[in-house]
mmCIF file of C-alpha atoms and ligand atoms in Angstrom:
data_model
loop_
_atom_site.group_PDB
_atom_site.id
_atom_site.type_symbol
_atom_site.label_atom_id
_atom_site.label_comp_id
_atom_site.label_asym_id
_atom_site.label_seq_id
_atom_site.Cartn_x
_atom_site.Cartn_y
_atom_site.Cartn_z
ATOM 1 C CA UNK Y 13 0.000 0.000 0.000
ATOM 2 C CA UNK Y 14 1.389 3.655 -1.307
ATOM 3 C CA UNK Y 15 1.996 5.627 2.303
ATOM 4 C CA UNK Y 16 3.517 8.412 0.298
ATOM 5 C CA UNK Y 17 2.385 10.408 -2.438
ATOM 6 C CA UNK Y 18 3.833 9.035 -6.073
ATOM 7 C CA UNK Y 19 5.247 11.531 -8.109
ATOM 8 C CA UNK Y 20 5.095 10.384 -11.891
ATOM 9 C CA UNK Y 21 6.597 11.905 -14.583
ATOM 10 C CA UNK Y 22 3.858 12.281 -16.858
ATOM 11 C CA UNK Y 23 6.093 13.248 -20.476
ATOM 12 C CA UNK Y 24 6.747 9.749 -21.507
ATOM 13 C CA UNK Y 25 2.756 9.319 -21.402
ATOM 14 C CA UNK Y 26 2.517 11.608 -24.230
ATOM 15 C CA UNK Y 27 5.243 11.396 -26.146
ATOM 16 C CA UNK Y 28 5.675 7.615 -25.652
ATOM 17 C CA UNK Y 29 5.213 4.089 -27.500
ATOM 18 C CA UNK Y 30 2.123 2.075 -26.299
ATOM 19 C CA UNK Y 31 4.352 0.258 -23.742
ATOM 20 C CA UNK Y 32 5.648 3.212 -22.165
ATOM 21 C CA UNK Y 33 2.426 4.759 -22.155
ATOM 22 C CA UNK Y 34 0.692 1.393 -20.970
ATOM 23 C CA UNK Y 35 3.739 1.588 -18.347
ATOM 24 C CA UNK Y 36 2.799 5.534 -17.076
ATOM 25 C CA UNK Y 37 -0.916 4.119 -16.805
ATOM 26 C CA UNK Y 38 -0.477 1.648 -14.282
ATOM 27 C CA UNK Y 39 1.457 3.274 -12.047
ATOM 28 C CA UNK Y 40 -1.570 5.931 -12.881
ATOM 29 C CA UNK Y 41 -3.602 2.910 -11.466
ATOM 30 C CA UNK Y 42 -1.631 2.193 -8.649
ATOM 31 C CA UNK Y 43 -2.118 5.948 -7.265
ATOM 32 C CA UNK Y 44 -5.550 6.477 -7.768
ATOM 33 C CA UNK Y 45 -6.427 2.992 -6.470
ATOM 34 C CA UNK Y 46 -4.104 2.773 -3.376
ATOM 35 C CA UNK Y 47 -3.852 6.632 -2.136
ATOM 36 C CA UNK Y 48 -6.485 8.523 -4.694
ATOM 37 C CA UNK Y 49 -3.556 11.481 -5.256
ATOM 38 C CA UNK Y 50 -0.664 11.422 -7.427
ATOM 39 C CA UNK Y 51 2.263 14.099 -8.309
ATOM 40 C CA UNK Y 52 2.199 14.323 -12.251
ATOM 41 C CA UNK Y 53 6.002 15.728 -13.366
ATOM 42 C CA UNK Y 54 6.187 17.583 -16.730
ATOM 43 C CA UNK Y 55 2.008 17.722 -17.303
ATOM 44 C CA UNK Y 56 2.432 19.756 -20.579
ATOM 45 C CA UNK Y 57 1.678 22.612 -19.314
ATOM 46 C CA UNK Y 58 3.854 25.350 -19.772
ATOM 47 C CA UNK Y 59 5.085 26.660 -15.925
ATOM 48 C CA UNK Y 60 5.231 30.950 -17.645
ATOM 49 C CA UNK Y 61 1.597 30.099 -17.624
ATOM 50 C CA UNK Y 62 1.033 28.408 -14.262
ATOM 51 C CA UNK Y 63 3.389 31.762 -13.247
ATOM 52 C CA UNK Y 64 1.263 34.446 -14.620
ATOM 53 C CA UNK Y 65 -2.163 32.985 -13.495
ATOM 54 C CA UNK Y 66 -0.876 32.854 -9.983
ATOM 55 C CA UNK Y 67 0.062 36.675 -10.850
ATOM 56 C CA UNK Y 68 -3.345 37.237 -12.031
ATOM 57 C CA UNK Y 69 -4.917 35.504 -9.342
ATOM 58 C CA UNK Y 70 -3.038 37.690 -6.362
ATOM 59 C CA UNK Y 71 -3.999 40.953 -8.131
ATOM 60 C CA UNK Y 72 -7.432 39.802 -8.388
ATOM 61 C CA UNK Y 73 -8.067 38.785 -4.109
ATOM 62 C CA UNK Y 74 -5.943 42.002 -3.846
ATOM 63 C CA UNK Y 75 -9.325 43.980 -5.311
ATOM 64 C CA UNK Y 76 -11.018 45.782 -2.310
ATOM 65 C CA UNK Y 77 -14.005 43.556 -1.492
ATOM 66 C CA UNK Y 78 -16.877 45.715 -2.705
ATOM 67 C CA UNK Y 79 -15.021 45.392 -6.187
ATOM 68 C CA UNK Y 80 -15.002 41.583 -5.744
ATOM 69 C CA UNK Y 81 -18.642 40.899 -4.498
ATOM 70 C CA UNK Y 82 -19.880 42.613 -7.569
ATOM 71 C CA UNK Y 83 -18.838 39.507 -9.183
ATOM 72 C CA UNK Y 84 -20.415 37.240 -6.311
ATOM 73 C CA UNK Y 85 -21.591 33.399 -7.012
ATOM 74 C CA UNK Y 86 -25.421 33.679 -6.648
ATOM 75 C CA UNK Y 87 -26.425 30.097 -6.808
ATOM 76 C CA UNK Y 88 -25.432 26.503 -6.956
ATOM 77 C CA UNK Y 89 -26.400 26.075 -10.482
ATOM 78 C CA UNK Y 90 -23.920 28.750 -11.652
ATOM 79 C CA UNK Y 91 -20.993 27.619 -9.276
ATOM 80 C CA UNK Y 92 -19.528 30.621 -11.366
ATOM 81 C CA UNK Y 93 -18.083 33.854 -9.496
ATOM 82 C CA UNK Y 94 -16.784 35.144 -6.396
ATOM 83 C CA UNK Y 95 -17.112 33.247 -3.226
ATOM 84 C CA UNK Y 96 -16.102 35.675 0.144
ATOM 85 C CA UNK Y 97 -14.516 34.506 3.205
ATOM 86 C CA UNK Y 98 -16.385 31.756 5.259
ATOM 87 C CA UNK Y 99 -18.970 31.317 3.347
ATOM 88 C CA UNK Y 100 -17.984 27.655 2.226
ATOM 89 C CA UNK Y 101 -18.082 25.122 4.638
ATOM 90 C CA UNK Y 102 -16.991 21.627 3.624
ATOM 91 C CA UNK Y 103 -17.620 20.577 7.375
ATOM 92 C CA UNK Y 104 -21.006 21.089 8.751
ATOM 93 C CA UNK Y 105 -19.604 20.959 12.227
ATOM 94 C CA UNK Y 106 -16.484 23.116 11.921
ATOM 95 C CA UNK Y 107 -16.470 26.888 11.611
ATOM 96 C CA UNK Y 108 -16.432 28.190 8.160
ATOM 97 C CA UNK Y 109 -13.201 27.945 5.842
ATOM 98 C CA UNK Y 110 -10.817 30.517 6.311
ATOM 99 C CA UNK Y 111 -10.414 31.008 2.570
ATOM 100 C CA UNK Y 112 -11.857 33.234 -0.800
ATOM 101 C CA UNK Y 113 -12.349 31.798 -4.060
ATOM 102 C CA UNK Y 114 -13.227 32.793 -7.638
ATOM 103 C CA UNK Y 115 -14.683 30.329 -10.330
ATOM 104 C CA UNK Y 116 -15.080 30.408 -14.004
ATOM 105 C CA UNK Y 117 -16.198 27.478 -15.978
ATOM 106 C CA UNK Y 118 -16.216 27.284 -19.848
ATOM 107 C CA UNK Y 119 -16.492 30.663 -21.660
ATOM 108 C CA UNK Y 120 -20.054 30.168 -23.300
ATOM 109 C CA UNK Y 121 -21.296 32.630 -26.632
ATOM 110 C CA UNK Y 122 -24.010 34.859 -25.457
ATOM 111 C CA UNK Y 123 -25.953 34.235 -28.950
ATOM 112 C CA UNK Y 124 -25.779 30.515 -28.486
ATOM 113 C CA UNK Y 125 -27.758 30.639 -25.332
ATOM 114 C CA UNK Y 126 -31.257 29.684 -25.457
ATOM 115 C CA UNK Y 127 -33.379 31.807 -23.590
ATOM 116 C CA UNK Y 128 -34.637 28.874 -21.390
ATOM 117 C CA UNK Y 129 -30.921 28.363 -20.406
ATOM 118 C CA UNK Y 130 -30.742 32.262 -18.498
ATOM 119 C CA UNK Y 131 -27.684 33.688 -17.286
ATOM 120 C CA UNK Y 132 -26.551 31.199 -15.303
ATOM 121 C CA UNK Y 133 -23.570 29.504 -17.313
ATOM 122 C CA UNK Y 134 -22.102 32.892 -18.032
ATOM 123 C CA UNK Y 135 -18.860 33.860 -16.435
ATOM 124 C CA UNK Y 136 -18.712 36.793 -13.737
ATOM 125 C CA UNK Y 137 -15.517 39.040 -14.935
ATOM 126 C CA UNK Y 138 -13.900 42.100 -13.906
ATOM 127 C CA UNK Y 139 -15.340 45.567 -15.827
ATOM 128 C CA UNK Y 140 -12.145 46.601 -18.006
ATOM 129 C CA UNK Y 141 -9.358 43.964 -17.390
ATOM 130 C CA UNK Y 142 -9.262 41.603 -20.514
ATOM 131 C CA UNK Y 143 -5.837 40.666 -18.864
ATOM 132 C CA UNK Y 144 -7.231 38.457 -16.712
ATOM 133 C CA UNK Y 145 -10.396 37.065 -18.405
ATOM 134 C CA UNK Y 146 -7.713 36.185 -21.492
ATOM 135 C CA UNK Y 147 -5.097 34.619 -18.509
ATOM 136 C CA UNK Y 148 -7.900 33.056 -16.937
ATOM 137 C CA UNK Y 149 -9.441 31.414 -20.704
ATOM 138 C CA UNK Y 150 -6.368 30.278 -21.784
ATOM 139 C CA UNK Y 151 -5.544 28.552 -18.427
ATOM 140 C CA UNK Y 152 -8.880 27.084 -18.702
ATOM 141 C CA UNK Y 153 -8.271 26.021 -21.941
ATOM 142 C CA UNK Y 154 -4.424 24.340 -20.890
ATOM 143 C CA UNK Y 155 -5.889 22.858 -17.848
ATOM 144 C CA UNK Y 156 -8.550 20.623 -19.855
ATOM 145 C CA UNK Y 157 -5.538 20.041 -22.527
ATOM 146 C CA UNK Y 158 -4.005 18.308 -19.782
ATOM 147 C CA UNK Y 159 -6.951 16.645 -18.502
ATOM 148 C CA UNK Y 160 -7.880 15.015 -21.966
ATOM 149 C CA UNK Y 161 -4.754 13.527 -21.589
ATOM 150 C CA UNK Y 162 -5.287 12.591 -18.296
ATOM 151 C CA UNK Y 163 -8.276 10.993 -18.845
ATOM 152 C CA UNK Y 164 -7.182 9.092 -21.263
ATOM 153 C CA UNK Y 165 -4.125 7.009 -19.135
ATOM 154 C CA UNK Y 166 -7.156 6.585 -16.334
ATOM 155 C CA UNK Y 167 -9.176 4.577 -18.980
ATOM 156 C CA UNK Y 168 -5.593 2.540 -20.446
ATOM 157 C CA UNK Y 169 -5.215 2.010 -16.527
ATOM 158 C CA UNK Y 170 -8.917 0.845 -15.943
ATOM 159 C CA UNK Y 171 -8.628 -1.684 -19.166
ATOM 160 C CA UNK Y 172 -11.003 0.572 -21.262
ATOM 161 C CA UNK Y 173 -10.922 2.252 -24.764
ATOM 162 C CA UNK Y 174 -8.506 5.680 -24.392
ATOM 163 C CA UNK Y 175 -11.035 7.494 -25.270
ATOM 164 C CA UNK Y 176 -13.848 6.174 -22.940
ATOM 165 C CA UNK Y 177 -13.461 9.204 -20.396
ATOM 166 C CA UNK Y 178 -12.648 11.800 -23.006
ATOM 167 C CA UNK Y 179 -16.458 11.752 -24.401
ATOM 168 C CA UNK Y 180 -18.111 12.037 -21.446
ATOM 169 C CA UNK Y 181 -15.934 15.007 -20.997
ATOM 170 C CA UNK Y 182 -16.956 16.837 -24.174
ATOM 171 C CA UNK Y 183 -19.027 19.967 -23.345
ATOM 172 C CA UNK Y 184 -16.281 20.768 -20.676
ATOM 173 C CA UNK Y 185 -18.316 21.121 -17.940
ATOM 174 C CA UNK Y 186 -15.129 21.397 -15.701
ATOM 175 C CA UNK Y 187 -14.873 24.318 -13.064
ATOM 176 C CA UNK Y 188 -11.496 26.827 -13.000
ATOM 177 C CA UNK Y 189 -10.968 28.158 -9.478
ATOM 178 C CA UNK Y 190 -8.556 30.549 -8.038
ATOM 179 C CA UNK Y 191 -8.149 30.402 -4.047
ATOM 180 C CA UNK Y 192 -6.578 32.624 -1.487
ATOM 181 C CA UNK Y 193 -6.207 31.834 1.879
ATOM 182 C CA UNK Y 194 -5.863 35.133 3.521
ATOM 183 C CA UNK Y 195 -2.976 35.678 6.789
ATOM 184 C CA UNK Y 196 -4.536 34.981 9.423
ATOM 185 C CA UNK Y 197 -4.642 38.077 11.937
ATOM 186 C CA UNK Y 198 -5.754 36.462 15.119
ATOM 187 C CA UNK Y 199 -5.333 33.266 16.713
ATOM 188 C CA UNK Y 200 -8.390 30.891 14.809
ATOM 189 C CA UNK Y 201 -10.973 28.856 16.601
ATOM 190 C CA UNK Y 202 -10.604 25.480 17.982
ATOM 191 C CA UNK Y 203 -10.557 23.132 15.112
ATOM 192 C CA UNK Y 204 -10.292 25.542 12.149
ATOM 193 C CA UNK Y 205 -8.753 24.827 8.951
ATOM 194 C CA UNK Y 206 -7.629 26.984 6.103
ATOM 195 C CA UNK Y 207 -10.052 24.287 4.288
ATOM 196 C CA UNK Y 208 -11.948 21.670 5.749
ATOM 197 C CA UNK Y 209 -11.668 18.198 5.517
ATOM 198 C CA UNK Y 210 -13.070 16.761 2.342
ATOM 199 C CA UNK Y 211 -13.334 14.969 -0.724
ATOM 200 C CA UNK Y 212 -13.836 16.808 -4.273
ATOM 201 C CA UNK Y 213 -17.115 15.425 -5.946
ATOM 202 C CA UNK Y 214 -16.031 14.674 -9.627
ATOM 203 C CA UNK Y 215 -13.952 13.233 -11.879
ATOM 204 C CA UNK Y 216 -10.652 14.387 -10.902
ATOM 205 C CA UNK Y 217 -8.851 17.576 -9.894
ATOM 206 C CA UNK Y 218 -5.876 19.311 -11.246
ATOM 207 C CA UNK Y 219 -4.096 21.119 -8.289
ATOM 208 C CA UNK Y 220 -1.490 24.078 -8.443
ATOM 209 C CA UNK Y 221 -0.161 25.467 -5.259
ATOM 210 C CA UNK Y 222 2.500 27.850 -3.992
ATOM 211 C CA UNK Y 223 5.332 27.366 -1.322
ATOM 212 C CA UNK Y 224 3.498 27.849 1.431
ATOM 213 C CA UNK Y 225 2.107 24.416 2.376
ATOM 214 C CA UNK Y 226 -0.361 23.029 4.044
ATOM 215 C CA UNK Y 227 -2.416 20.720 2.021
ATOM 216 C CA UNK Y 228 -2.973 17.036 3.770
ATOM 217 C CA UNK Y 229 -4.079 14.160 2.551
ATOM 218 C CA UNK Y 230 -5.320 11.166 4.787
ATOM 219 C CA UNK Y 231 -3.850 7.563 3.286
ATOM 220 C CA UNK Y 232 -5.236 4.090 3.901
ATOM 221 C CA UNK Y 233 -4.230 3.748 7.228
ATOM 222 C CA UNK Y 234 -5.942 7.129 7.923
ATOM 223 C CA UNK Y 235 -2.665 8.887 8.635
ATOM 224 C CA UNK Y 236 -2.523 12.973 7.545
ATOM 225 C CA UNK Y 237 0.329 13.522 5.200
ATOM 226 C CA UNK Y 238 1.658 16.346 4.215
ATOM 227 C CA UNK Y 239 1.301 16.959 0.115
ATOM 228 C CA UNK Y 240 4.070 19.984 -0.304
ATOM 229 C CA UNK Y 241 4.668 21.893 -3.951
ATOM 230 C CA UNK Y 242 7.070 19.898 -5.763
ATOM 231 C CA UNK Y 243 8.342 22.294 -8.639
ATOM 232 C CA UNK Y 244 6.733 21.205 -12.345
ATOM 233 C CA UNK Y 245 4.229 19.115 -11.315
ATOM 234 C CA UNK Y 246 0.816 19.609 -10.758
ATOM 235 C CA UNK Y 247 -1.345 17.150 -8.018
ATOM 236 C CA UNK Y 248 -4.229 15.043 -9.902
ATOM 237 C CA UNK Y 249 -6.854 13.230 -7.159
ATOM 238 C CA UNK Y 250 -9.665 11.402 -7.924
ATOM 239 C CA UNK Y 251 -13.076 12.494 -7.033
ATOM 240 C CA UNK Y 252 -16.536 11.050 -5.623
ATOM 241 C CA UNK Y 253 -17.744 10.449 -8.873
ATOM 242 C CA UNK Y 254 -14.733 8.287 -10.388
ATOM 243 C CA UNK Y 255 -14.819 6.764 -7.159
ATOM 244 C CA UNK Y 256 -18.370 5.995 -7.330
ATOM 245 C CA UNK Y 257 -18.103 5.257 -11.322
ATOM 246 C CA UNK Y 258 -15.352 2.732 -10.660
ATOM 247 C CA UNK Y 259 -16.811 0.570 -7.875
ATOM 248 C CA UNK Y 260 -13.871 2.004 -5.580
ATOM 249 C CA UNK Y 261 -11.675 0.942 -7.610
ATOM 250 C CA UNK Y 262 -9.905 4.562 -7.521
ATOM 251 C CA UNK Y 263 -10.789 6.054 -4.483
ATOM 252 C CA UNK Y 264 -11.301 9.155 -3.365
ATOM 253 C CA UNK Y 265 -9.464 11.236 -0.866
ATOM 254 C CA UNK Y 266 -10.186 12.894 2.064
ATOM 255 C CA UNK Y 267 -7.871 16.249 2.502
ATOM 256 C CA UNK Y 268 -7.705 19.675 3.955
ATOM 257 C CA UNK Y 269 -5.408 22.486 4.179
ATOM 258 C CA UNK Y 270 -4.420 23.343 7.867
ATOM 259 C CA UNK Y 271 -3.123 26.428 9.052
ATOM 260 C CA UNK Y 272 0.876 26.663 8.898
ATOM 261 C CA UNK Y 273 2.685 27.141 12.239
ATOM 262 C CA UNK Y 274 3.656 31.237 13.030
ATOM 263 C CA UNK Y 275 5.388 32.774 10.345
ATOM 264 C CA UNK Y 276 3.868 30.999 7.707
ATOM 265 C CA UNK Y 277 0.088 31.835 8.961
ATOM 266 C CA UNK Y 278 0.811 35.480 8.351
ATOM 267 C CA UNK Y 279 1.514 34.946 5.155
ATOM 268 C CA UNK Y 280 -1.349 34.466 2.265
ATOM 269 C CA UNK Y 281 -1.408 30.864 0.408
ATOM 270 C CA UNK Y 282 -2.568 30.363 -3.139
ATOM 271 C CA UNK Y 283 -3.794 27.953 -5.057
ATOM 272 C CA UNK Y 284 -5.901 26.927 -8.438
ATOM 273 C CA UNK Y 285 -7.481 24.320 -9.073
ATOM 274 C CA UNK Y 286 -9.661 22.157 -12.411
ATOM 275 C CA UNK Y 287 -12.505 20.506 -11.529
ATOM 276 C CA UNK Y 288 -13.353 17.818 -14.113
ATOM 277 C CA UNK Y 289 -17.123 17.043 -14.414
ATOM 278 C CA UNK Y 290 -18.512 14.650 -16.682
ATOM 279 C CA UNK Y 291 -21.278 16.363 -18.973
ATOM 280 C CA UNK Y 292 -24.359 16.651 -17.125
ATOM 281 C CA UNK Y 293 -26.092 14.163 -18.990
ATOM 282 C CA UNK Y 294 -23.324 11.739 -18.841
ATOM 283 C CA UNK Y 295 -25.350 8.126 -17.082
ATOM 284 C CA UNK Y 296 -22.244 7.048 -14.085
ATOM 285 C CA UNK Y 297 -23.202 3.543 -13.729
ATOM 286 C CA UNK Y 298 -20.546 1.164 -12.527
ATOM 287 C CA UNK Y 299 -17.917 0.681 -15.220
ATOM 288 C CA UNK Y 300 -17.953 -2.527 -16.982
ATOM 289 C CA UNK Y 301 -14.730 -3.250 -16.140
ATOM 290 C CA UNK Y 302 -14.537 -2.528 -12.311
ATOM 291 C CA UNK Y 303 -17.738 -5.201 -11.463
ATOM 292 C CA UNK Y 304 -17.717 -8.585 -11.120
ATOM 293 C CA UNK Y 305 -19.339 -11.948 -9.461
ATOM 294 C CA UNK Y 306 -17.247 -10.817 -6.019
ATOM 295 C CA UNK Y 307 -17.669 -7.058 -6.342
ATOM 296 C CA UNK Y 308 -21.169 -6.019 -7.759
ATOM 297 C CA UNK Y 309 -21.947 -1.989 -8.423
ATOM 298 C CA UNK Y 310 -21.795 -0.829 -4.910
ATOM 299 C CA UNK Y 311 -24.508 2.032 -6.272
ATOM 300 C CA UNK Y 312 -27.591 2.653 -8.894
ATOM 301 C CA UNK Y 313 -27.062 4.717 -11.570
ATOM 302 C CA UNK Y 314 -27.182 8.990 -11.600
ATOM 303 C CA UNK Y 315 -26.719 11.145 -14.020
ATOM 304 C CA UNK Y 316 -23.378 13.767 -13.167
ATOM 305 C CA UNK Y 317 -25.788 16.549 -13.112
ATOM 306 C CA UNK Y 318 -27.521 15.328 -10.294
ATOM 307 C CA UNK Y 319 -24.992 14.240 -8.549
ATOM 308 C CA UNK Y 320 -23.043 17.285 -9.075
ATOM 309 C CA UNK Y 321 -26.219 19.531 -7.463
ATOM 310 C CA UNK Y 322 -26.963 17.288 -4.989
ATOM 311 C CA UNK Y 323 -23.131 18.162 -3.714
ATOM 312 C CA UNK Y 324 -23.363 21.242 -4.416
ATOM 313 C CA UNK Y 325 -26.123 22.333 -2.455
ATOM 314 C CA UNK Y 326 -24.947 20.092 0.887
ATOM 315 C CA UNK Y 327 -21.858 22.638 0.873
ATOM 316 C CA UNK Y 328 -23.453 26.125 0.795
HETATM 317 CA CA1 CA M 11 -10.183 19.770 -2.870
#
């Protein structure tokens, strides 16, 4: 059983033969079945880019707050806009998360929306600062780059056609979101966390982070470990919904981000992160090749939409 975090360089995936490739996928396997997280060296994804979206993203929680709630997420379908401090809490029982957040999903054409279909799947952006919306698009746009390719060493590793996860991925109903985690002025409640202890609910997540630290993830034998920022990589974990679409075959992970000790809590951590979501119609019923005799589908089918709301409203 992995106790550590794998760190896997990720090139000779695509630029490899089928053996090397079939070779990257199973120790793909290995991490999202034995610890759910995995360090992915050399993602193809150039780190100028990963540099000036951090840049972008530090300016932005830098805006006075009146400028920022003008941009505020108004509702669970959306899951688009500007989240404030403490509002999120991924614990019920613990005080709210001492973090901020802004999310964009896929940039949609205005004239393509049917008036049924309101505002609700448009991003929120900044009045005069194409900079950003442009950073924050082509990031976007990087991000699922990577996460086609992803997606397709998760099916090699689950014995399924490569491109089994990349349709069910087409409208790119994935979720971009920029985090700060403010210093921390005074001492924090009992039992607070920068972020709460939690799984993500979909697919997988691509996660970028600074030097500041933090970030834990619980392994098998329900041990916190620390997850630090290993220079070009980016983290991948499984989510509820792979987890729950393989049979637990790749689980998913329960992490949080705890505050640093002294120093280190005066100072702001950032972090961005891709949430892959199947498309909403997408059926997750138990993949053909995670069932058998001795392990039937541990749940009924949903479709991702429903799942995805269902989570969605539990946290706000
Ligand atoms: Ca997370």
């Amino acid at each position: 059983m992995l106790e550590k975090i794998p760190v896997i360089d990720f090139a000779p995936f695509r630029e490899g033969n089928a053996s090397t490739r079939n070779e990257i996928a199973s120790l793909i396997y290995r991490a999202c079945h034995e610890i759910g997280f995995m360090y992915l060296k050399h993602p193809g994804i150039d780190s100028d880019k990963v540099g000036e979206t951090f840049k972008q993203s530090r300016k932005f929680f830098n805006l006075p707050l009146s400028e920022k709630n003008k941009l505020a997420w108004s509702d669970e379908l959306s899951n688009r806009g500007y989240v404030g401090v403490g509002r999120e809490r991924l614990n019920d029982s613990k005080p709210g998360d001492l973090k901020e957040a802004y999310n964009i999903g896929k940039e949609i054409d205005p004239t393509r929306l049917n008036t049924a279909q309101p505002s609700l799947y448009y991003n929120r952006w900044l009045e005069r600062d194409d900079r950003f919306r442009d950073t924050m698009l082509d990031f976007f746009s990087a991000c699922n780059n990577v996460a086609i390719e992803i997606s397709g060493a998760m099916a090699i590793a689950l014995s399924l056609p490569e491109s089994f996860f990349v349709r069910k991925h087409e409208r790119q109903d994935n979720t971009l979101r920029l985090l700060h985690y403010p210093p921390l002025e005074q001492t924090p409640s009992p039992g607070q966390l920068r972020a709460g202890e939690h799984s993500d609910y979909g697919s997988f997540t691509l996660l970028f982070q600074d030097t500041v630290g933090g970030l834990e993830v619980r392994n098998a034998r329900g041990e916190w470990i620390e997850a630090p920022f290993i220079p070009e990589t980016v983290i991948v974990n499984t989510g509820d919904l792979m987890e729950r679409w393989t049979n637990h075959v790749f689980c998913s992970t329960k992490h949080r981000v705890r505050i640093p000790q002294e120093l280190r809590a005066k100072q702001s951590r950032y972090s961005i992160a891709f949430f892959c979501h199947p498309d909403r119609d997408t059926e997750i019923s138990c993949l053909e090749t995670c069932q058998s005799v001795e392990r039937p589908p541990l749940y009924p089918p949903i479709t991702a939409g429903d799942y995805l709301l269902s989570r969605l409203q539990a946290t706000y």
